[in-house]
Tab-separated table of N, CA and C and ligand atoms in Angstrom:
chain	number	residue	atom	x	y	z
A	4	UNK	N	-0.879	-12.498	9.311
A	4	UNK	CA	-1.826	-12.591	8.200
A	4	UNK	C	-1.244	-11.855	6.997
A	5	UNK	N	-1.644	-12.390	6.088
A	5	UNK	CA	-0.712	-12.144	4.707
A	5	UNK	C	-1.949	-10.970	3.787
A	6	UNK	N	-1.820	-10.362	3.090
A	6	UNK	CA	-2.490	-9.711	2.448
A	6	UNK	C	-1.969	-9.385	0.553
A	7	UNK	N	-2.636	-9.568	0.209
A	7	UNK	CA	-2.259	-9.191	-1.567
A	7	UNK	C	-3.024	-7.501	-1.651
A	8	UNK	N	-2.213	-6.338	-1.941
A	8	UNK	CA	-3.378	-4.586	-1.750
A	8	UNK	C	-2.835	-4.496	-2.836
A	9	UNK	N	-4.002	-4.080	-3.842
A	9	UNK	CA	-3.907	-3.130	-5.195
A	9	UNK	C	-4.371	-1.645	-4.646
A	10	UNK	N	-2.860	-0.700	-4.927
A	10	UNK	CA	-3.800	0.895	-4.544
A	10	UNK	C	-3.613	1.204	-6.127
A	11	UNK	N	-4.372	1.954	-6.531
A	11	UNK	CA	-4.457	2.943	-7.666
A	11	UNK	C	-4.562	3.945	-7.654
A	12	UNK	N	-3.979	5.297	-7.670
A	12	UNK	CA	-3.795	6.033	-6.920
A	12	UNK	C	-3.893	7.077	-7.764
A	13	UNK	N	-5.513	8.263	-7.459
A	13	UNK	CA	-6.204	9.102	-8.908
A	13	UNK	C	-5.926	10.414	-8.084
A	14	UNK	N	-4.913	11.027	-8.356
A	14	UNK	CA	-5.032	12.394	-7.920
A	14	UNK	C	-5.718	13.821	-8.669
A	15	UNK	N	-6.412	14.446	-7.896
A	15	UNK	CA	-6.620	15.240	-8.685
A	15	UNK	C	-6.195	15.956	-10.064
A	16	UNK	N	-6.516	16.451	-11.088
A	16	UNK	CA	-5.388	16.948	-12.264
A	16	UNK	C	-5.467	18.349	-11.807
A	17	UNK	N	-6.275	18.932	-10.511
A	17	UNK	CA	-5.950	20.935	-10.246
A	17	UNK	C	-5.308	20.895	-9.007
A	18	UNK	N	-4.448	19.644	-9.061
A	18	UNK	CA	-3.696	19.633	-7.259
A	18	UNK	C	-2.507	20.588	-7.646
A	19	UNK	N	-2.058	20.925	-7.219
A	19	UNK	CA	-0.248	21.810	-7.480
A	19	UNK	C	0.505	20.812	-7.342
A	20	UNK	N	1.490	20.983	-8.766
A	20	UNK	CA	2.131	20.085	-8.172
A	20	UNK	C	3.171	19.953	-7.103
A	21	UNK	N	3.347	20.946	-6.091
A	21	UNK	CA	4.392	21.187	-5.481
A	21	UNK	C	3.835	20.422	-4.056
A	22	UNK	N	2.145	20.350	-4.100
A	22	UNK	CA	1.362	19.684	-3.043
A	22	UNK	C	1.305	17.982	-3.436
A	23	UNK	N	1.767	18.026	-4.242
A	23	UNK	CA	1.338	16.612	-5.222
A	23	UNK	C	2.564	16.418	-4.388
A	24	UNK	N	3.701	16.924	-4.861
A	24	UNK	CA	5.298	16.289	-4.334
A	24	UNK	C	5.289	16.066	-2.742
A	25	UNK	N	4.878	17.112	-2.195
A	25	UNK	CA	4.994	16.426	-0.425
A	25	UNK	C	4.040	15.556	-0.259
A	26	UNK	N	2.880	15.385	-0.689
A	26	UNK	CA	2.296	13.895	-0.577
A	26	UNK	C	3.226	12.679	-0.346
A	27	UNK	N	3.340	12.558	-1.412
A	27	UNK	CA	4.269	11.940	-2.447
A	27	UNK	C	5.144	11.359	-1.754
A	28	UNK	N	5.883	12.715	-1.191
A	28	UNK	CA	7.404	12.297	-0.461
A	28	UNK	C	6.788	11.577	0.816
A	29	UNK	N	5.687	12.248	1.549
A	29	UNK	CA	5.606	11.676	3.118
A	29	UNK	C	4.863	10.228	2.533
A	30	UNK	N	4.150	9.897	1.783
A	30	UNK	CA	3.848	8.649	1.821
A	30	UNK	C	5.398	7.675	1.055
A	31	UNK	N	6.058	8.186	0.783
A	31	UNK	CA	7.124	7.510	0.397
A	31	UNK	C	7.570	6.716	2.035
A	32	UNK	N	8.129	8.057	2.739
A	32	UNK	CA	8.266	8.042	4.142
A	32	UNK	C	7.619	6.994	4.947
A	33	UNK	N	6.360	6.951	4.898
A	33	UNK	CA	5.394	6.351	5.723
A	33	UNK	C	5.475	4.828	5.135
A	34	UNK	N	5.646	4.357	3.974
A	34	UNK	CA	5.819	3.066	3.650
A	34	UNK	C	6.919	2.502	4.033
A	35	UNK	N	8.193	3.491	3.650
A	35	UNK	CA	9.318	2.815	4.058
A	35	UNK	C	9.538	2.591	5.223
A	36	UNK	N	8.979	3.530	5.907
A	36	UNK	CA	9.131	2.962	7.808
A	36	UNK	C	8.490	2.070	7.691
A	37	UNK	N	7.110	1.512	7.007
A	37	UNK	CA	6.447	0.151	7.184
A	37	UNK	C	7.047	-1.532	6.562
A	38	UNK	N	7.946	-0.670	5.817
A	38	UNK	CA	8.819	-1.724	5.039
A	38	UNK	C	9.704	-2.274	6.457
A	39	UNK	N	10.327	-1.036	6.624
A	39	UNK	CA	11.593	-1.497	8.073
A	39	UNK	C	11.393	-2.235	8.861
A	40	UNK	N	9.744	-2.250	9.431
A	40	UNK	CA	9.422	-2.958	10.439
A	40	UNK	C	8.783	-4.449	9.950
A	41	UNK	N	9.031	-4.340	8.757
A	41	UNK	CA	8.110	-6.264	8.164
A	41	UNK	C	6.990	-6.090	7.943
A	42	UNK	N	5.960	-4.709	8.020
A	42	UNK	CA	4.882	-4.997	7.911
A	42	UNK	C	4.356	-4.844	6.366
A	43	UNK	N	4.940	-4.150	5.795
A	43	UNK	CA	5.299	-3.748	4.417
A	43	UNK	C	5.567	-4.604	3.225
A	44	UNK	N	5.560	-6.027	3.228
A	44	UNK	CA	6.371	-6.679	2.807
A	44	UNK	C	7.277	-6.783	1.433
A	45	UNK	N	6.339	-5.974	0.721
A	45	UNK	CA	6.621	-5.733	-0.926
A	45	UNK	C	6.321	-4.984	-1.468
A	46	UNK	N	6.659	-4.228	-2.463
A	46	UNK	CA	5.811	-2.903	-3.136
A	46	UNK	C	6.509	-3.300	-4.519
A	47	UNK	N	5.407	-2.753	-5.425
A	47	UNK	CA	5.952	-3.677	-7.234
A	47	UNK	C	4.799	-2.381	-7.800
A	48	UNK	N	5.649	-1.828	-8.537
A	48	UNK	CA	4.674	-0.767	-9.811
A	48	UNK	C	3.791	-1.776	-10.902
A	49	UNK	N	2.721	-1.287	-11.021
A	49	UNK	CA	2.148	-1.738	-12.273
A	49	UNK	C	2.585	-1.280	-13.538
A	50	UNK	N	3.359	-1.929	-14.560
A	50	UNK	CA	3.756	-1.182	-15.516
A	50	UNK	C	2.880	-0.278	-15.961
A	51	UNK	N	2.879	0.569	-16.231
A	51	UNK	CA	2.227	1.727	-17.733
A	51	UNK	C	0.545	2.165	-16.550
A	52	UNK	N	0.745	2.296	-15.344
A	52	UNK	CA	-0.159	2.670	-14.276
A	52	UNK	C	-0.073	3.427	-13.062
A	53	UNK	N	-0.304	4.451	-12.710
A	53	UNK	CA	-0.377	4.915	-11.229
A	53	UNK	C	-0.861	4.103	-10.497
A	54	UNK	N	-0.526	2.918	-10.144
A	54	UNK	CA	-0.480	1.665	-8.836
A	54	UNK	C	0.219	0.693	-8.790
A	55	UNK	N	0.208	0.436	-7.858
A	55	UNK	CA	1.201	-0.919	-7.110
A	55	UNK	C	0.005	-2.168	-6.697
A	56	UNK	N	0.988	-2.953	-6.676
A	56	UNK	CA	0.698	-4.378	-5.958
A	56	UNK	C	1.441	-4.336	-4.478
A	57	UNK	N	0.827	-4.621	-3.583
A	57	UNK	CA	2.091	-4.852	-2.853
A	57	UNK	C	1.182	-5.923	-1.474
A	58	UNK	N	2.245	-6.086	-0.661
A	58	UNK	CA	2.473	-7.435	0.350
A	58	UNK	C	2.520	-6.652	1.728
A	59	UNK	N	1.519	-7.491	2.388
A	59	UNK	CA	0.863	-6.680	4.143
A	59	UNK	C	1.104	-7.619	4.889
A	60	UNK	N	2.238	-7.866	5.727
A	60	UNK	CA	2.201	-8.983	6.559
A	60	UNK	C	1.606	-8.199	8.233
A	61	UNK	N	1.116	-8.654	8.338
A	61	UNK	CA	0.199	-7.648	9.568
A	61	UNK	C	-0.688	-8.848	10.650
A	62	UNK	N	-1.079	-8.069	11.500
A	62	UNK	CA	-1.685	-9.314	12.763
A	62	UNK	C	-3.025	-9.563	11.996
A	63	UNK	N	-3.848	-8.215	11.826
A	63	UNK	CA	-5.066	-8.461	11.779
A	63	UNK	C	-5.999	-7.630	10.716
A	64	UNK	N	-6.907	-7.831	10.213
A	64	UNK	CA	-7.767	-7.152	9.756
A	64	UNK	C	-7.411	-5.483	9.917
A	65	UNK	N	-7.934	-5.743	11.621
A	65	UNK	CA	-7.824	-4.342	11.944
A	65	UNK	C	-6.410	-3.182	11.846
A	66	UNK	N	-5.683	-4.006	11.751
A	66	UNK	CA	-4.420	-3.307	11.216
A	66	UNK	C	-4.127	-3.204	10.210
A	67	UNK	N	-4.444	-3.805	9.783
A	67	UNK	CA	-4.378	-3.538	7.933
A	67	UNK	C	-5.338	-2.266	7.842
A	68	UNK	N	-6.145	-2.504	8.412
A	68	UNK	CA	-7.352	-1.113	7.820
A	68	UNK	C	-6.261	0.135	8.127
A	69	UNK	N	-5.803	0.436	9.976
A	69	UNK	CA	-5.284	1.692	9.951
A	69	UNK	C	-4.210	1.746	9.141
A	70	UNK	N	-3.428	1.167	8.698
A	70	UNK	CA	-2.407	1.433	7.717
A	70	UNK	C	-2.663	1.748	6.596
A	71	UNK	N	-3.851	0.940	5.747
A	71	UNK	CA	-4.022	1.696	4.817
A	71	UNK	C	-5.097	3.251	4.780
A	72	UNK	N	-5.412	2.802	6.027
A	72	UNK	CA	-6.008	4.933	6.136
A	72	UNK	C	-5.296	5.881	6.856
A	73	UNK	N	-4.185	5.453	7.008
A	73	UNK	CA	-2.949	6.472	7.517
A	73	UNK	C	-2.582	6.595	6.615
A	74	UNK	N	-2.364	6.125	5.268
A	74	UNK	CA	-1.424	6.437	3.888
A	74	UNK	C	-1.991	7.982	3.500
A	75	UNK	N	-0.897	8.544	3.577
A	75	UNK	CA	-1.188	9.994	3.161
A	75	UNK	C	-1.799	10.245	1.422
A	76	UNK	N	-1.541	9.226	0.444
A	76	UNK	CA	-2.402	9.210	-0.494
A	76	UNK	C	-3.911	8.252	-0.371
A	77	UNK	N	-4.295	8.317	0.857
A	77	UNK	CA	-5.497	7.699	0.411
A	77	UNK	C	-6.717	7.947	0.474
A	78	UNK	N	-6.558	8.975	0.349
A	78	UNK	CA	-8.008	10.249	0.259
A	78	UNK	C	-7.980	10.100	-0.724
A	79	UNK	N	-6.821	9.462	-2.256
A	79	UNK	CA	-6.974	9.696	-3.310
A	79	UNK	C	-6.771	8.403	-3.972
A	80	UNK	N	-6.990	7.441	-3.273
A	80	UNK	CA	-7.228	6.001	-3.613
A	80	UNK	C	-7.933	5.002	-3.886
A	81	UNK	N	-8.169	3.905	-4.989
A	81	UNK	CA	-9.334	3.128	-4.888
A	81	UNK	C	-8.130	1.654	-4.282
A	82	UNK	N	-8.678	1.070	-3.445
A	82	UNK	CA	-7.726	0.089	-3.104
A	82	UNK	C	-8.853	-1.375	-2.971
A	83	UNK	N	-7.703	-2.398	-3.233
A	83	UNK	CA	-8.319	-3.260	-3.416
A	83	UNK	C	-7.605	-4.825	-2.289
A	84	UNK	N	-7.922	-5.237	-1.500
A	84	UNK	CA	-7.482	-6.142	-0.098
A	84	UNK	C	-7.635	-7.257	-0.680
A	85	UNK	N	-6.959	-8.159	-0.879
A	85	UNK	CA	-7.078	-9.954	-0.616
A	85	UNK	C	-6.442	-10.540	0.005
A	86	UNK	N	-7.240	-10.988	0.843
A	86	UNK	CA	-6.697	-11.730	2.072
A	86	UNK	C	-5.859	-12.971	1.624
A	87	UNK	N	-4.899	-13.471	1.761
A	87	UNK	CA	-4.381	-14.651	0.973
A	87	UNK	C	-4.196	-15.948	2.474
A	88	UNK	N	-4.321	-16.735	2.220
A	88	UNK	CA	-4.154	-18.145	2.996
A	88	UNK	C	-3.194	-18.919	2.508
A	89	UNK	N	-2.687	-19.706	3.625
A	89	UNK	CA	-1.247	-20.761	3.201
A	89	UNK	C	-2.500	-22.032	2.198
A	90	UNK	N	-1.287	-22.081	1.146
A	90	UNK	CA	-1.779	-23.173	-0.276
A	90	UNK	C	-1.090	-24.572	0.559
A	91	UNK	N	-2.174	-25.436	-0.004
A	91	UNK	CA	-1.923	-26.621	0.599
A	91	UNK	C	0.103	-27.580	0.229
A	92	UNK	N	0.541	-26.994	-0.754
A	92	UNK	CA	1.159	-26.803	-1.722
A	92	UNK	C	2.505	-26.157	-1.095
A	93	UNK	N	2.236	-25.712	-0.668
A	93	UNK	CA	3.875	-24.502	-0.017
A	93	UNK	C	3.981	-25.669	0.795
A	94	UNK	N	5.609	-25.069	0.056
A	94	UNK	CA	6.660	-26.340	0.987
A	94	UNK	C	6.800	-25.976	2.177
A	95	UNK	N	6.970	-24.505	2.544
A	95	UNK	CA	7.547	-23.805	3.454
A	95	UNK	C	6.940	-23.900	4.801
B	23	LIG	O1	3.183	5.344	-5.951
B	23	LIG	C1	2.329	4.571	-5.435
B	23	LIG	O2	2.020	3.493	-5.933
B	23	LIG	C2	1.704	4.939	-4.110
B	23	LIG	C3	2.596	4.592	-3.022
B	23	LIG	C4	2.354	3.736	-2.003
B	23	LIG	C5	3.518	3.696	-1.154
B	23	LIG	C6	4.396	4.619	-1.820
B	23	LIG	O3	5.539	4.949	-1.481
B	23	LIG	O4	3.822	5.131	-2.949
């Protein structure tokens, strides 16, 4: 199952930033292992924004959920899921 996730990602402005940076780094961490394994499929910055677009190739619903509440920024996230379906249209 394919997924389209907008995170936007509002961190506090009285976090330290030295707490801000290991966030930061372990969710760096935690995506890229999700990248390695395919489940990850894409990650794209929003220009001139603290968020991404990015691509969830995943079994189910339910996996999509724990992944995005294992993300170590997402106590500080508004995120947004669309489920996407094959277009009548794809060649592929
Ligand atoms: O910087 C972001 O958009 C938040 C984020 C998600 C995965 C990652 O490495 O950073």
């Amino acid at each position: 199952m394919i997924y389209l996730v907008r995170m936007d990602v509002n961190l506090p402005a009285d976090m330290p930033a030295e707490e801000a940076g290991r966030i930061k780094a372990v969710e760096k961490e935690y995506s890229q292992t999700l990248q390695r394994q395919g489940k990850w499929a894409g990650i794209w910055r929003v220009v001139g924004e603290y968020a991404n677009y990015s691509i969830f190739d995943v079994d189910s619903n339910d996996e999509l959920h724990e992944i995005l509440s294992g993300l170590p920024l997402f106590p500080y996230m508004d995120i947004e899921v669309i489920p996407l379906a094959k277009h009548p249209s794809d060649i592929r």
